[in-house]
CSV table of C-alpha atoms in Angstrom, one decimal:
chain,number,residue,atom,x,y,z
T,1,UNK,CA,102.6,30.5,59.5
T,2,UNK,CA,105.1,31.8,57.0
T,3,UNK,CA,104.8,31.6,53.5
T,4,UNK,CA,107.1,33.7,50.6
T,5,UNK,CA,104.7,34.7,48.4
T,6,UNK,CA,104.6,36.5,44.7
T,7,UNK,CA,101.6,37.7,42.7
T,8,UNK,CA,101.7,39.3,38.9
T,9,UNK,CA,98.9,40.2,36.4
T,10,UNK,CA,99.9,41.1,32.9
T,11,UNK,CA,97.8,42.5,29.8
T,12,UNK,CA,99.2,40.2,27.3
T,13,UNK,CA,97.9,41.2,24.3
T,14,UNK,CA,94.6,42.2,24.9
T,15,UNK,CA,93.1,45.1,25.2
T,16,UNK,CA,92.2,44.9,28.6
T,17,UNK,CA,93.2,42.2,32.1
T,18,UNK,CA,89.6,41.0,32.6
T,19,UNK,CA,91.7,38.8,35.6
T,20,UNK,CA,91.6,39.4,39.4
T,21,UNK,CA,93.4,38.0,41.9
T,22,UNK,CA,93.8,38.2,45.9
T,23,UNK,CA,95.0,37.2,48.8
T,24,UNK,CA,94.4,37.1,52.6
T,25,UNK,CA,95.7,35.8,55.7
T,26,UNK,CA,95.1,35.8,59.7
T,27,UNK,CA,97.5,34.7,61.9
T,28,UNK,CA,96.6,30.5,61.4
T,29,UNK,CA,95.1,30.9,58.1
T,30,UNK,CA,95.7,31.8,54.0
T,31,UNK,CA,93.4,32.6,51.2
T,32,UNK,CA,94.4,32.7,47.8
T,33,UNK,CA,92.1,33.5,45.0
T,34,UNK,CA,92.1,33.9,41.3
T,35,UNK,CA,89.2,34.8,38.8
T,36,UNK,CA,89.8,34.8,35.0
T,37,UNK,CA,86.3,36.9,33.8
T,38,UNK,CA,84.3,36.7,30.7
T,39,UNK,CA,82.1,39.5,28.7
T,40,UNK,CA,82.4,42.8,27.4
T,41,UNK,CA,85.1,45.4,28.9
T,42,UNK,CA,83.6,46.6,32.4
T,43,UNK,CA,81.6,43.4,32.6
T,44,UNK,CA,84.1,40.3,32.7
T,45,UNK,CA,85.9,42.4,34.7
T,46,UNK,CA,83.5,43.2,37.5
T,47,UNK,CA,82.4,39.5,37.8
T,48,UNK,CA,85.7,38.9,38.3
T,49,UNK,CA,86.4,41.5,41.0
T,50,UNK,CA,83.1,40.5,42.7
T,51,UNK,CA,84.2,36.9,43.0
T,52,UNK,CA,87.8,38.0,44.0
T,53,UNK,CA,86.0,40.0,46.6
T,54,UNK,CA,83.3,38.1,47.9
T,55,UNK,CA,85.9,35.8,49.4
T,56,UNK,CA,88.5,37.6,50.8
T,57,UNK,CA,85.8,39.7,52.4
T,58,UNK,CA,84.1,36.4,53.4
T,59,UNK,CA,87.3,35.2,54.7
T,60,UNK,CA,88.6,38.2,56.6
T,61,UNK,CA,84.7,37.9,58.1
T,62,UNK,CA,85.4,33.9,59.6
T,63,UNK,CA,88.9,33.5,59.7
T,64,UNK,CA,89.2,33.6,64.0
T,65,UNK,CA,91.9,33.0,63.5
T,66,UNK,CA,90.7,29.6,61.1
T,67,UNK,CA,87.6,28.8,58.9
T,68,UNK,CA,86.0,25.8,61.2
T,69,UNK,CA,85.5,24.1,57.8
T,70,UNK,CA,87.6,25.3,54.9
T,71,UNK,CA,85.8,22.8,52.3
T,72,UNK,CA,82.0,24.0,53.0
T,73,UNK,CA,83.8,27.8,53.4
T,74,UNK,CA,84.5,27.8,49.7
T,75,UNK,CA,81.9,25.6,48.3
T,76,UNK,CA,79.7,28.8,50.1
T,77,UNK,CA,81.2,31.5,49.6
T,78,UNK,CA,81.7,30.4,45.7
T,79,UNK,CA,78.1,30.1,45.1
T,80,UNK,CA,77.3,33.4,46.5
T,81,UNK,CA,79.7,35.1,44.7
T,82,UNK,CA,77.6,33.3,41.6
T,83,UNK,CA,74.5,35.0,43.3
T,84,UNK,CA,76.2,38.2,43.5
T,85,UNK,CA,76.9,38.9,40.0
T,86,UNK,CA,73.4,37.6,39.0
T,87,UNK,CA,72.4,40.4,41.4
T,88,UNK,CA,74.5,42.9,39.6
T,89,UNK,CA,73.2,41.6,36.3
T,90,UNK,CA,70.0,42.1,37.0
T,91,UNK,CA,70.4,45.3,39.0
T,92,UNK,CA,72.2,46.7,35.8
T,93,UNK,CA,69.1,44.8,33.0
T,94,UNK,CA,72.0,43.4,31.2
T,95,UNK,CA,71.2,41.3,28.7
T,96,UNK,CA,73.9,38.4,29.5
T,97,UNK,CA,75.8,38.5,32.5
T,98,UNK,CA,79.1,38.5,33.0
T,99,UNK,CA,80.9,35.6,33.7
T,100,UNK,CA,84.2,34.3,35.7
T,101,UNK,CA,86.3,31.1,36.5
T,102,UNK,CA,87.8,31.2,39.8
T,103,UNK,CA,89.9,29.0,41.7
T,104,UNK,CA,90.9,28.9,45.5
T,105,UNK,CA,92.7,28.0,48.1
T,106,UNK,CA,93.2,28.4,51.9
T,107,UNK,CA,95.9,26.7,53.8
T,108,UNK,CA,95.7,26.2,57.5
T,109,UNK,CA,96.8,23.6,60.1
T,110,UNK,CA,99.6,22.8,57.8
T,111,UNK,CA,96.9,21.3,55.2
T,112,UNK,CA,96.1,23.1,51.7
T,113,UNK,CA,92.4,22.5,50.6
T,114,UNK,CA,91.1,24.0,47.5
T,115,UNK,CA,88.4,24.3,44.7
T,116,UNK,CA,87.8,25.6,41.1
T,117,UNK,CA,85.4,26.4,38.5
T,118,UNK,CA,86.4,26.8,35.2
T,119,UNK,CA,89.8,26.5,33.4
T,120,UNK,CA,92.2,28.5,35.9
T,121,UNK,CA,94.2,26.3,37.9
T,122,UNK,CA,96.4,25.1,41.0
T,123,UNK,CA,99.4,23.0,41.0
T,124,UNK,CA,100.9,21.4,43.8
T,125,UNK,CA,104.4,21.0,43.9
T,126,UNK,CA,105.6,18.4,46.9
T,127,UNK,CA,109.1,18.3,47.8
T,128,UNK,CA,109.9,19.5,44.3
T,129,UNK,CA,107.7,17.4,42.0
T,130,UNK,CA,104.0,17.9,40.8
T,131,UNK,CA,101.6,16.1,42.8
T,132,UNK,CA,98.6,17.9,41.7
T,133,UNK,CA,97.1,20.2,39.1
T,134,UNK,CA,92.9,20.7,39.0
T,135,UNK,CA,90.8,19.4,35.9
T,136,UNK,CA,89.6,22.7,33.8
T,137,UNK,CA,86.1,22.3,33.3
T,138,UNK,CA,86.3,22.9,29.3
T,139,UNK,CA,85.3,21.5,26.3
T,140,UNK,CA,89.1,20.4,24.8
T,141,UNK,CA,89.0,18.5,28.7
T,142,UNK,CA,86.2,16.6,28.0
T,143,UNK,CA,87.5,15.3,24.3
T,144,UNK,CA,90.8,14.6,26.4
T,145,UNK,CA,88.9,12.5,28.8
T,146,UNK,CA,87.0,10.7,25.5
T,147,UNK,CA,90.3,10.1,23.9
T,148,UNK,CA,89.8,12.0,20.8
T,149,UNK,CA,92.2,14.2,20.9
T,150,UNK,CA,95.9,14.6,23.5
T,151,UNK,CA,97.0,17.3,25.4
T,152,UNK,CA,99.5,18.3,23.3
T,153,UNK,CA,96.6,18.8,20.3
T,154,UNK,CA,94.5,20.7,23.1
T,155,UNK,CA,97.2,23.4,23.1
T,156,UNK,CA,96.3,24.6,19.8
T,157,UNK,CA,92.3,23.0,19.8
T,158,UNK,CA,90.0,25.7,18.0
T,159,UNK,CA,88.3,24.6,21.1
T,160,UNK,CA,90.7,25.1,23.7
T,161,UNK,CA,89.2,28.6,25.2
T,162,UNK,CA,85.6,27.2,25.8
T,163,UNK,CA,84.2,26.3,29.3
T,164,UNK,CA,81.3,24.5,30.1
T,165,UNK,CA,81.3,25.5,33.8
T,166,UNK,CA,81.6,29.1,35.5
T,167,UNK,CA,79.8,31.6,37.8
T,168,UNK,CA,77.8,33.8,36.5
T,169,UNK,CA,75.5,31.8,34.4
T,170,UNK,CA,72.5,30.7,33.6
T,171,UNK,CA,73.4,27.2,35.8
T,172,UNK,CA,74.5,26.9,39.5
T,173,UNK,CA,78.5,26.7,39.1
T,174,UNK,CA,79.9,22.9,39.6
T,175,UNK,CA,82.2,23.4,42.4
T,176,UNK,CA,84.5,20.9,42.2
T,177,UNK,CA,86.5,20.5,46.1
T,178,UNK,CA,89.9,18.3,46.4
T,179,UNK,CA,90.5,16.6,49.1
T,180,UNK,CA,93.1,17.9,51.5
T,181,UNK,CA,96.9,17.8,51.2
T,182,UNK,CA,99.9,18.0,53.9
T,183,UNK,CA,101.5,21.0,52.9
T,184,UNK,CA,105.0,21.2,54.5
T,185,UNK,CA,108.4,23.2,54.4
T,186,UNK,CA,109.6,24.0,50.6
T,187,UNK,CA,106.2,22.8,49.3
T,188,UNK,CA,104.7,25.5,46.6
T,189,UNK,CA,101.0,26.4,45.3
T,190,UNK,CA,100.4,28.4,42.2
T,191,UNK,CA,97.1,29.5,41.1
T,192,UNK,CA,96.7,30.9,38.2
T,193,UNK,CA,94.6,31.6,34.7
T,194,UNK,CA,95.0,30.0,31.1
T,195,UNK,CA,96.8,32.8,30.0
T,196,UNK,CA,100.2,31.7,31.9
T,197,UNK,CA,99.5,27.6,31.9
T,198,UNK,CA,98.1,27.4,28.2
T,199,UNK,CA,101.1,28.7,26.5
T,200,UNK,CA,103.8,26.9,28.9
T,201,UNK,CA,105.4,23.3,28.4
T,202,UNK,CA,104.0,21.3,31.5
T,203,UNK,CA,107.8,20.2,31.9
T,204,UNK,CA,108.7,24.3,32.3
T,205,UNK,CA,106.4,24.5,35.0
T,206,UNK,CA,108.1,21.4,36.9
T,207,UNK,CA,111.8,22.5,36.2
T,208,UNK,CA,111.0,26.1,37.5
T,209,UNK,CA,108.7,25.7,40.2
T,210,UNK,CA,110.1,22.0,41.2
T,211,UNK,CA,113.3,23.6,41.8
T,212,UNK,CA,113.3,27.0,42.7
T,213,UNK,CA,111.0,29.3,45.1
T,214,UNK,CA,107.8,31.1,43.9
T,215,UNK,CA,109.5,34.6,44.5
T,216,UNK,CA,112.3,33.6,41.5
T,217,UNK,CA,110.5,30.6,39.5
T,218,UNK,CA,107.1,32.7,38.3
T,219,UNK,CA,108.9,36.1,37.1
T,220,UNK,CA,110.6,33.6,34.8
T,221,UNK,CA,107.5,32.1,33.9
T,222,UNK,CA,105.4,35.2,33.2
T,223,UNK,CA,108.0,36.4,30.9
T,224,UNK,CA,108.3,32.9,29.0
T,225,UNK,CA,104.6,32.7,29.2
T,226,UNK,CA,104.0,36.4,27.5
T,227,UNK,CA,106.5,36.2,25.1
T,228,UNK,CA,104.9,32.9,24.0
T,229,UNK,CA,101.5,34.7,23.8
T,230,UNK,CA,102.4,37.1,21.3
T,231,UNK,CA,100.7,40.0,20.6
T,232,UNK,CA,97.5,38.4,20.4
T,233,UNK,CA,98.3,36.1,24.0
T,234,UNK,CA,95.7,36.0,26.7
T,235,UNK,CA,95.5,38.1,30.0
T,236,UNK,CA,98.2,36.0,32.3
T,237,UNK,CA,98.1,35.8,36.0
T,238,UNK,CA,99.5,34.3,38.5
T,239,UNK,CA,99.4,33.5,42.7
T,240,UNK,CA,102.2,32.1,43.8
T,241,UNK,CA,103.6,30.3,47.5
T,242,UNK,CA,106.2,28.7,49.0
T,243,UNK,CA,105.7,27.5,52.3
T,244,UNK,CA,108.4,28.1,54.8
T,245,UNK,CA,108.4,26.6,59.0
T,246,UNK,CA,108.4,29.2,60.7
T,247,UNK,CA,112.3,29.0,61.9
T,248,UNK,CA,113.6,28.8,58.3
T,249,UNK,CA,115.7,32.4,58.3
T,250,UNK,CA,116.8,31.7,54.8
T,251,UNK,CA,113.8,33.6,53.0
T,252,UNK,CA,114.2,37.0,54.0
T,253,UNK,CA,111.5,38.8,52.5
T,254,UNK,CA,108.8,36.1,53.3
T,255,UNK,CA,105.9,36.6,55.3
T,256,UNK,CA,105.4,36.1,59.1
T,257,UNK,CA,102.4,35.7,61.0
T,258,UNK,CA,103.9,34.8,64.1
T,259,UNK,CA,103.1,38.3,65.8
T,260,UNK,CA,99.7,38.7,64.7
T,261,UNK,CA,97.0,38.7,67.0
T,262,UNK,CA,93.9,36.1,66.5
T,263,UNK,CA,91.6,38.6,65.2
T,264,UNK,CA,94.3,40.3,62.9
T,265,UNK,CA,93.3,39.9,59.1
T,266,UNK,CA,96.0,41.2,56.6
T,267,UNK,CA,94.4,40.9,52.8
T,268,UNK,CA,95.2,42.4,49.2
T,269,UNK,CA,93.4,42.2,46.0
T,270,UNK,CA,92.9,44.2,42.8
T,271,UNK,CA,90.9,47.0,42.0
T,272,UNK,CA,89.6,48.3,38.6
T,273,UNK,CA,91.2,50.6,37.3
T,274,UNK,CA,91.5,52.6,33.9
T,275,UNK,CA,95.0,52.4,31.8
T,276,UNK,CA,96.5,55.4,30.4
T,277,UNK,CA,96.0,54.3,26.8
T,278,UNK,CA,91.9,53.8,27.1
T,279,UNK,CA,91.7,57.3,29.1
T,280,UNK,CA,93.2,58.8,26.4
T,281,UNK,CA,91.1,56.6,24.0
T,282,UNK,CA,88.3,58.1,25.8
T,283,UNK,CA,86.7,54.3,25.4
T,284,UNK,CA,86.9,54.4,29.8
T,285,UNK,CA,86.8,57.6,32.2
T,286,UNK,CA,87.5,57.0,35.9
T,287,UNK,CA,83.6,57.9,35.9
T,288,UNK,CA,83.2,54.7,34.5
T,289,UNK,CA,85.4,52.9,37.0
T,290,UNK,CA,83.4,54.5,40.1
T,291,UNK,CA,80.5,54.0,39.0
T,292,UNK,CA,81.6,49.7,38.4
T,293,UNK,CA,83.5,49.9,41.4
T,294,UNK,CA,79.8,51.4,43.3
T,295,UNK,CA,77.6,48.5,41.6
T,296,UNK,CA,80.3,46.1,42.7
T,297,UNK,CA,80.1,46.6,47.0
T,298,UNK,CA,76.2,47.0,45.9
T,299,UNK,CA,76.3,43.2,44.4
T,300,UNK,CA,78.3,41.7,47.0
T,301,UNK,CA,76.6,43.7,50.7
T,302,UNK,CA,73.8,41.7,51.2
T,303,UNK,CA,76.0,38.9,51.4
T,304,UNK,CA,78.9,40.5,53.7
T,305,UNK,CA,76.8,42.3,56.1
């Protein structure tokens, strides 16, 4: 495989990036993964991480180089991760529990198969058009889908943040799986949360990513996306490929898995961590952050092991 790949998380103009994002790869096989996470400070957060997580760790676990069935992999290892922070929930008598979206990918055997829960999203882009983009499970969706309202009204909807459908609640996650795609040379995938794709023009997204290669298109768009936000904008994040043959010399800096071996797993994901402005806030310590981080490999071992 080879792949160009770029990955970004900004604050926007919250107080804190309750987003996490990861990837993973073997030699014949890619994760990517984003979680956009709900609750209090510390607690959106950590269901994100433990979804994040869960399946790269799940992943780096089955991947043989492949996942024998990539669809069931994620439909699994997304309703575990559900389990997990459930686990940490009750481990921690909270009185709600956290909550995340997540979406997902793996690509292998030149075919991209993915699922979501929740409003973060994947697009598709196919020899430089949009062939895909996933349905957000949320409430401006569903008056979309009922023809009450269009999706230029659902930009600004005093609706538009509500989701109907996540882990961590009460209610099994919906995991919704898309069928699989041919993924071939120049052909991108971007995950990311509503933070980047709720303040972005559709036709931005196609003129940047349609035309130009993850590593140059999604700087571009972050920047466009955050300065849209304002200083009230969401958390924006975003996971970004473009998928190269393997003799294509062109990308430079890309990634090759040519030389790994077949149990060789490479992966990389966030971490919580405190920002210079709460520690001097005092509002988190990096006690705080150990002690989350602890609770998190707590939630997710009986699963991993």
């Amino acid at each position: 495989m080879k792949f160009s790949i770029y990955q970004e998380s900004r604050r926007g103009g919250r107080k804190y990036n309750q987003d996490r994002m990861g990837y993973s790869y073997s030699r014949d096989a890619l994760l990517l993964v984003i979680a956009d996470g709900m609750g209090g400070h510390l607690q959106g957060e950590i269901a994100a991480q433990i979804a994040v997580e869960m399946l790269i760790r799940q992943f780096e676990a089955a991947a043989k180089p492949v996942i024998k069935e990539p669809t069931a992999f994620m439909y699994e290892a997304i309703h575990q991760a559900h389990e997990a922070i459930l686990d940490y929930t009750r481990k921690n008598q909270l009185l709600e529990s956290p909550r995340t979206t997540i979406v997902t990918c793996i690509v292998q055997g030149n075919m991209a198969y993915w699922a979501h829960v929740g409003d973060s999203r994947l697009y598709f882009f196919h020899k430089g058009v949009q062939q895909h983009v996933t349905t957000d499970h949320s409430r401006v969706q569903q008056l979309i889908q009922m023809g009450k309202i269009t999706p230029e009204q659902a930009m600004t909807h005093p609706d538009r943040n509500k989701i109907y459908n996540c882990l961590g609640s009460a209610f099994p996650p919906e995991v919704e799986l898309s069928p699989r795609r041919p993924i071939t040379n120049g052909d991108t995938i971007l995950l990311c949360t509503d933070g980047l794709w709720g303040t972005l023009d559709p036709a931005e997204l196609q003129q940047y990513l349609g035309q130009f290669p993850v590593l140059y298109a999604l700087p571009q768009l972050m920047d466009k996306a955050e300065f849209n936000g304002g200083k009230f904008g969401d958390n924006l994040t975003a996971l970004g490929i473009t998928w190269l043959e393997e003799d294509d010399l062109s990308q430079s800096t890309a990634t090759s898995t040519l030389k790994m071996s077949a149990n060789d797993v490479n992966s990389q994901l966030d971490t919580i961590r405190v920002d210079d402005d709460l520690k001097s806030s005092g509002e988190v310590t990096d006690e705080d952050i150990e002690k989350a981080i602890a609770e998190i490999q707590n939630a997710i071992k009986r699963y991993t092991n």
